[in-house]
């Protein structure tokens, strides 16, 4: 007998191997997205915090909103947080705010979901 092709057992074994590889790979890709979101938020908050400090040094008062920083951040209206999850205090959590905000009583800081730059850190 000169058969060509795969036997049923071989196909089942291939499917099992592919399934095992997928269960290992998919969580790693999900984690990479969360890490990338965290890095973008860290970068945005650092940029906004620097702009707030420069605004304060030049004007003697803090800005009321992110839009007040248009002279200090190029295209400030396009600075938006990513959607999905980010690491907040070492734990992956869903991002609920769609915009960065300026909060604080005496010293104002840029925030997202009421968290400052220091709260967004990877494990």
JSON list of C-alpha atoms in Angstrom, two decimals:
[
{"chain": "A", "resi": 1, "resn": "UNK", "atom": "CA", "xyz": [0.00, 0.00, 0.00]},
{"chain": "A", "resi": 2, "resn": "UNK", "atom": "CA", "xyz": [1.31, 3.33, -1.06]},
{"chain": "A", "resi": 3, "resn": "UNK", "atom": "CA", "xyz": [-0.86, 5.86, 0.78]},
{"chain": "A", "resi": 4, "resn": "UNK", "atom": "CA", "xyz": [-0.20, 9.57, 0.71]},
{"chain": "A", "resi": 5, "resn": "UNK", "atom": "CA", "xyz": [-1.44, 12.07, 3.25]},
{"chain": "A", "resi": 6, "resn": "UNK", "atom": "CA", "xyz": [-1.86, 12.07, 7.00]},
{"chain": "A", "resi": 7, "resn": "UNK", "atom": "CA", "xyz": [-3.43, 9.45, 9.20]},
{"chain": "A", "resi": 8, "resn": "UNK", "atom": "CA", "xyz": [-6.22, 10.45, 11.54]},
{"chain": "A", "resi": 9, "resn": "UNK", "atom": "CA", "xyz": [-3.97, 9.93, 14.56]},
{"chain": "A", "resi": 10, "resn": "UNK", "atom": "CA", "xyz": [-1.33, 12.25, 13.09]},
{"chain": "A", "resi": 11, "resn": "UNK", "atom": "CA", "xyz": [-3.90, 14.99, 12.52]},
{"chain": "A", "resi": 12, "resn": "UNK", "atom": "CA", "xyz": [-5.23, 14.64, 16.07]},
{"chain": "A", "resi": 13, "resn": "UNK", "atom": "CA", "xyz": [-1.68, 14.87, 17.46]},
{"chain": "A", "resi": 14, "resn": "UNK", "atom": "CA", "xyz": [-1.01, 18.02, 15.38]},
{"chain": "A", "resi": 15, "resn": "UNK", "atom": "CA", "xyz": [-4.19, 19.65, 16.69]},
{"chain": "A", "resi": 16, "resn": "UNK", "atom": "CA", "xyz": [-3.19, 18.84, 20.27]},
{"chain": "A", "resi": 17, "resn": "UNK", "atom": "CA", "xyz": [0.30, 20.33, 19.78]},
{"chain": "A", "resi": 18, "resn": "UNK", "atom": "CA", "xyz": [-1.14, 23.48, 18.17]},
{"chain": "A", "resi": 19, "resn": "UNK", "atom": "CA", "xyz": [-3.62, 23.79, 21.06]},
{"chain": "A", "resi": 20, "resn": "UNK", "atom": "CA", "xyz": [-0.85, 23.54, 23.64]},
{"chain": "A", "resi": 21, "resn": "UNK", "atom": "CA", "xyz": [1.22, 26.17, 21.83]},
{"chain": "A", "resi": 22, "resn": "UNK", "atom": "CA", "xyz": [-1.78, 28.50, 21.60]},
{"chain": "A", "resi": 23, "resn": "UNK", "atom": "CA", "xyz": [-2.53, 28.23, 25.33]},
{"chain": "A", "resi": 24, "resn": "UNK", "atom": "CA", "xyz": [1.05, 29.28, 26.05]},
{"chain": "A", "resi": 25, "resn": "UNK", "atom": "CA", "xyz": [1.27, 32.06, 23.44]},
{"chain": "A", "resi": 26, "resn": "UNK", "atom": "CA", "xyz": [-2.08, 33.88, 23.79]},
{"chain": "A", "resi": 27, "resn": "UNK", "atom": "CA", "xyz": [-1.61, 35.04, 27.42]},
{"chain": "A", "resi": 28, "resn": "UNK", "atom": "CA", "xyz": [1.84, 36.39, 26.51]},
{"chain": "A", "resi": 29, "resn": "UNK", "atom": "CA", "xyz": [0.40, 38.51, 23.70]},
{"chain": "A", "resi": 30, "resn": "UNK", "atom": "CA", "xyz": [-2.36, 39.81, 25.98]},
{"chain": "A", "resi": 31, "resn": "UNK", "atom": "CA", "xyz": [0.25, 40.74, 28.57]},
{"chain": "A", "resi": 32, "resn": "UNK", "atom": "CA", "xyz": [2.27, 42.59, 25.92]},
{"chain": "A", "resi": 33, "resn": "UNK", "atom": "CA", "xyz": [-0.76, 44.75, 25.04]},
{"chain": "A", "resi": 34, "resn": "UNK", "atom": "CA", "xyz": [-1.26, 45.62, 28.71]},
{"chain": "A", "resi": 35, "resn": "UNK", "atom": "CA", "xyz": [2.44, 46.51, 29.04]},
{"chain": "A", "resi": 36, "resn": "UNK", "atom": "CA", "xyz": [2.29, 48.67, 25.91]},
{"chain": "A", "resi": 37, "resn": "UNK", "atom": "CA", "xyz": [-0.80, 50.50, 27.23]},
{"chain": "A", "resi": 38, "resn": "UNK", "atom": "CA", "xyz": [1.00, 51.11, 30.54]},
{"chain": "A", "resi": 39, "resn": "UNK", "atom": "CA", "xyz": [4.08, 52.47, 28.77]},
{"chain": "A", "resi": 40, "resn": "UNK", "atom": "CA", "xyz": [1.96, 54.87, 26.68]},
{"chain": "A", "resi": 41, "resn": "UNK", "atom": "CA", "xyz": [0.12, 56.13, 29.76]},
{"chain": "A", "resi": 42, "resn": "UNK", "atom": "CA", "xyz": [3.41, 56.62, 31.61]},
{"chain": "A", "resi": 43, "resn": "UNK", "atom": "CA", "xyz": [4.80, 58.61, 28.70]},
{"chain": "A", "resi": 44, "resn": "UNK", "atom": "CA", "xyz": [1.66, 60.73, 28.33]},
{"chain": "A", "resi": 45, "resn": "UNK", "atom": "CA", "xyz": [1.43, 61.49, 32.06]},
{"chain": "A", "resi": 46, "resn": "UNK", "atom": "CA", "xyz": [5.13, 62.41, 32.23]},
{"chain": "A", "resi": 47, "resn": "UNK", "atom": "CA", "xyz": [4.73, 64.77, 29.26]},
{"chain": "A", "resi": 48, "resn": "UNK", "atom": "CA", "xyz": [1.61, 66.36, 30.77]},
{"chain": "A", "resi": 49, "resn": "UNK", "atom": "CA", "xyz": [3.23, 66.71, 34.21]},
{"chain": "A", "resi": 50, "resn": "UNK", "atom": "CA", "xyz": [6.20, 68.49, 32.62]},
{"chain": "A", "resi": 51, "resn": "UNK", "atom": "CA", "xyz": [3.85, 70.78, 30.70]},
{"chain": "A", "resi": 52, "resn": "UNK", "atom": "CA", "xyz": [1.96, 71.56, 33.93]},
{"chain": "A", "resi": 53, "resn": "UNK", "atom": "CA", "xyz": [5.23, 72.48, 35.65]},
{"chain": "A", "resi": 54, "resn": "UNK", "atom": "CA", "xyz": [6.30, 74.76, 32.79]},
{"chain": "A", "resi": 55, "resn": "UNK", "atom": "CA", "xyz": [2.83, 76.37, 32.73]},
{"chain": "A", "resi": 56, "resn": "UNK", "atom": "CA", "xyz": [3.09, 77.04, 36.47]},
{"chain": "A", "resi": 57, "resn": "UNK", "atom": "CA", "xyz": [6.58, 78.50, 36.15]},
{"chain": "A", "resi": 58, "resn": "UNK", "atom": "CA", "xyz": [5.54, 80.84, 33.35]},
{"chain": "A", "resi": 59, "resn": "UNK", "atom": "CA", "xyz": [2.08, 81.90, 34.56]},
{"chain": "A", "resi": 60, "resn": "UNK", "atom": "CA", "xyz": [2.29, 81.52, 38.34]},
{"chain": "A", "resi": 61, "resn": "UNK", "atom": "CA", "xyz": [-0.85, 79.39, 38.52]},
{"chain": "A", "resi": 62, "resn": "UNK", "atom": "CA", "xyz": [-1.86, 75.89, 37.54]},
{"chain": "A", "resi": 63, "resn": "UNK", "atom": "CA", "xyz": [-3.90, 75.11, 34.43]},
{"chain": "A", "resi": 64, "resn": "UNK", "atom": "CA", "xyz": [-7.55, 74.17, 34.90]},
{"chain": "A", "resi": 65, "resn": "UNK", "atom": "CA", "xyz": [-7.66, 71.55, 32.17]},
{"chain": "A", "resi": 66, "resn": "UNK", "atom": "CA", "xyz": [-5.50, 69.63, 29.72]},
{"chain": "A", "resi": 67, "resn": "UNK", "atom": "CA", "xyz": [-6.63, 71.92, 26.89]},
{"chain": "A", "resi": 68, "resn": "UNK", "atom": "CA", "xyz": [-4.89, 74.84, 28.68]},
{"chain": "A", "resi": 69, "resn": "UNK", "atom": "CA", "xyz": [-1.57, 73.12, 27.87]},
{"chain": "A", "resi": 70, "resn": "UNK", "atom": "CA", "xyz": [-1.88, 73.62, 24.10]},
{"chain": "A", "resi": 71, "resn": "UNK", "atom": "CA", "xyz": [1.13, 76.00, 24.07]},
{"chain": "A", "resi": 72, "resn": "UNK", "atom": "CA", "xyz": [3.29, 73.39, 25.82]},
{"chain": "A", "resi": 73, "resn": "UNK", "atom": "CA", "xyz": [2.25, 70.08, 24.22]},
{"chain": "A", "resi": 74, "resn": "UNK", "atom": "CA", "xyz": [2.13, 69.65, 20.47]},
{"chain": "A", "resi": 75, "resn": "UNK", "atom": "CA", "xyz": [-1.46, 68.80, 19.47]},
{"chain": "A", "resi": 76, "resn": "UNK", "atom": "CA", "xyz": [-2.66, 68.35, 23.05]},
{"chain": "A", "resi": 77, "resn": "UNK", "atom": "CA", "xyz": [-6.13, 67.38, 21.80]},
{"chain": "A", "resi": 78, "resn": "UNK", "atom": "CA", "xyz": [-4.73, 64.15, 20.36]},
{"chain": "A", "resi": 79, "resn": "UNK", "atom": "CA", "xyz": [-3.20, 63.03, 23.66]},
{"chain": "A", "resi": 80, "resn": "UNK", "atom": "CA", "xyz": [-5.66, 60.30, 24.60]},
{"chain": "A", "resi": 81, "resn": "UNK", "atom": "CA", "xyz": [-5.22, 57.23, 26.78]},
{"chain": "A", "resi": 82, "resn": "UNK", "atom": "CA", "xyz": [-5.35, 53.80, 25.15]},
{"chain": "A", "resi": 83, "resn": "UNK", "atom": "CA", "xyz": [-8.34, 51.53, 25.59]},
{"chain": "A", "resi": 84, "resn": "UNK", "atom": "CA", "xyz": [-8.15, 48.18, 27.34]},
{"chain": "A", "resi": 85, "resn": "UNK", "atom": "CA", "xyz": [-6.10, 47.31, 30.40]},
{"chain": "A", "resi": 86, "resn": "UNK", "atom": "CA", "xyz": [-3.01, 48.81, 31.99]},
{"chain": "A", "resi": 87, "resn": "UNK", "atom": "CA", "xyz": [-0.95, 47.97, 35.05]},
{"chain": "A", "resi": 88, "resn": "UNK", "atom": "CA", "xyz": [-2.09, 50.14, 37.94]},
{"chain": "A", "resi": 89, "resn": "UNK", "atom": "CA", "xyz": [-0.02, 49.55, 41.07]},
{"chain": "A", "resi": 90, "resn": "UNK", "atom": "CA", "xyz": [1.25, 46.29, 39.58]},
{"chain": "A", "resi": 91, "resn": "UNK", "atom": "CA", "xyz": [-2.18, 44.80, 38.76]},
{"chain": "A", "resi": 92, "resn": "UNK", "atom": "CA", "xyz": [-3.80, 44.76, 35.32]},
{"chain": "A", "resi": 93, "resn": "UNK", "atom": "CA", "xyz": [-6.98, 46.85, 35.48]},
{"chain": "A", "resi": 94, "resn": "UNK", "atom": "CA", "xyz": [-9.45, 48.14, 32.90]},
{"chain": "A", "resi": 95, "resn": "UNK", "atom": "CA", "xyz": [-9.01, 51.78, 31.90]},
{"chain": "A", "resi": 96, "resn": "UNK", "atom": "CA", "xyz": [-12.33, 53.58, 32.29]},
{"chain": "A", "resi": 97, "resn": "UNK", "atom": "CA", "xyz": [-11.51, 57.25, 31.61]},
{"chain": "A", "resi": 98, "resn": "UNK", "atom": "CA", "xyz": [-11.35, 58.41, 28.01]},
{"chain": "A", "resi": 99, "resn": "UNK", "atom": "CA", "xyz": [-9.37, 61.59, 28.78]},
{"chain": "A", "resi": 100, "resn": "UNK", "atom": "CA", "xyz": [-6.52, 62.68, 31.01]},
{"chain": "A", "resi": 101, "resn": "UNK", "atom": "CA", "xyz": [-7.43, 65.16, 33.75]},
{"chain": "A", "resi": 102, "resn": "UNK", "atom": "CA", "xyz": [-5.64, 67.63, 35.97]},
{"chain": "A", "resi": 103, "resn": "UNK", "atom": "CA", "xyz": [-6.31, 67.11, 39.68]},
{"chain": "A", "resi": 104, "resn": "UNK", "atom": "CA", "xyz": [-4.85, 68.10, 43.01]},
{"chain": "A", "resi": 105, "resn": "UNK", "atom": "CA", "xyz": [-5.37, 70.75, 45.66]},
{"chain": "A", "resi": 106, "resn": "UNK", "atom": "CA", "xyz": [-2.03, 72.47, 46.14]},
{"chain": "A", "resi": 107, "resn": "UNK", "atom": "CA", "xyz": [0.11, 70.86, 43.46]},
{"chain": "A", "resi": 108, "resn": "UNK", "atom": "CA", "xyz": [-1.75, 69.82, 40.34]},
{"chain": "A", "resi": 109, "resn": "UNK", "atom": "CA", "xyz": [-0.83, 66.65, 38.43]},
{"chain": "A", "resi": 110, "resn": "UNK", "atom": "CA", "xyz": [-2.07, 64.89, 35.32]},
{"chain": "A", "resi": 111, "resn": "UNK", "atom": "CA", "xyz": [-4.18, 61.83, 36.18]},
{"chain": "A", "resi": 112, "resn": "UNK", "atom": "CA", "xyz": [-6.03, 58.96, 34.55]},
{"chain": "A", "resi": 113, "resn": "UNK", "atom": "CA", "xyz": [-8.75, 57.14, 36.49]},
{"chain": "A", "resi": 114, "resn": "UNK", "atom": "CA", "xyz": [-7.64, 59.24, 39.52]},
{"chain": "A", "resi": 115, "resn": "UNK", "atom": "CA", "xyz": [-4.14, 57.71, 39.33]},
{"chain": "A", "resi": 116, "resn": "UNK", "atom": "CA", "xyz": [-0.93, 59.68, 38.85]},
{"chain": "A", "resi": 117, "resn": "UNK", "atom": "CA", "xyz": [2.19, 58.67, 36.94]},
{"chain": "A", "resi": 118, "resn": "UNK", "atom": "CA", "xyz": [3.68, 56.76, 39.89]},
{"chain": "A", "resi": 119, "resn": "UNK", "atom": "CA", "xyz": [0.67, 54.45, 40.11]},
{"chain": "A", "resi": 120, "resn": "UNK", "atom": "CA", "xyz": [1.14, 53.08, 36.59]},
{"chain": "A", "resi": 121, "resn": "UNK", "atom": "CA", "xyz": [3.85, 50.50, 36.96]},
{"chain": "A", "resi": 122, "resn": "UNK", "atom": "CA", "xyz": [4.48, 47.04, 35.62]},
{"chain": "A", "resi": 123, "resn": "UNK", "atom": "CA", "xyz": [4.83, 44.27, 38.18]}
]
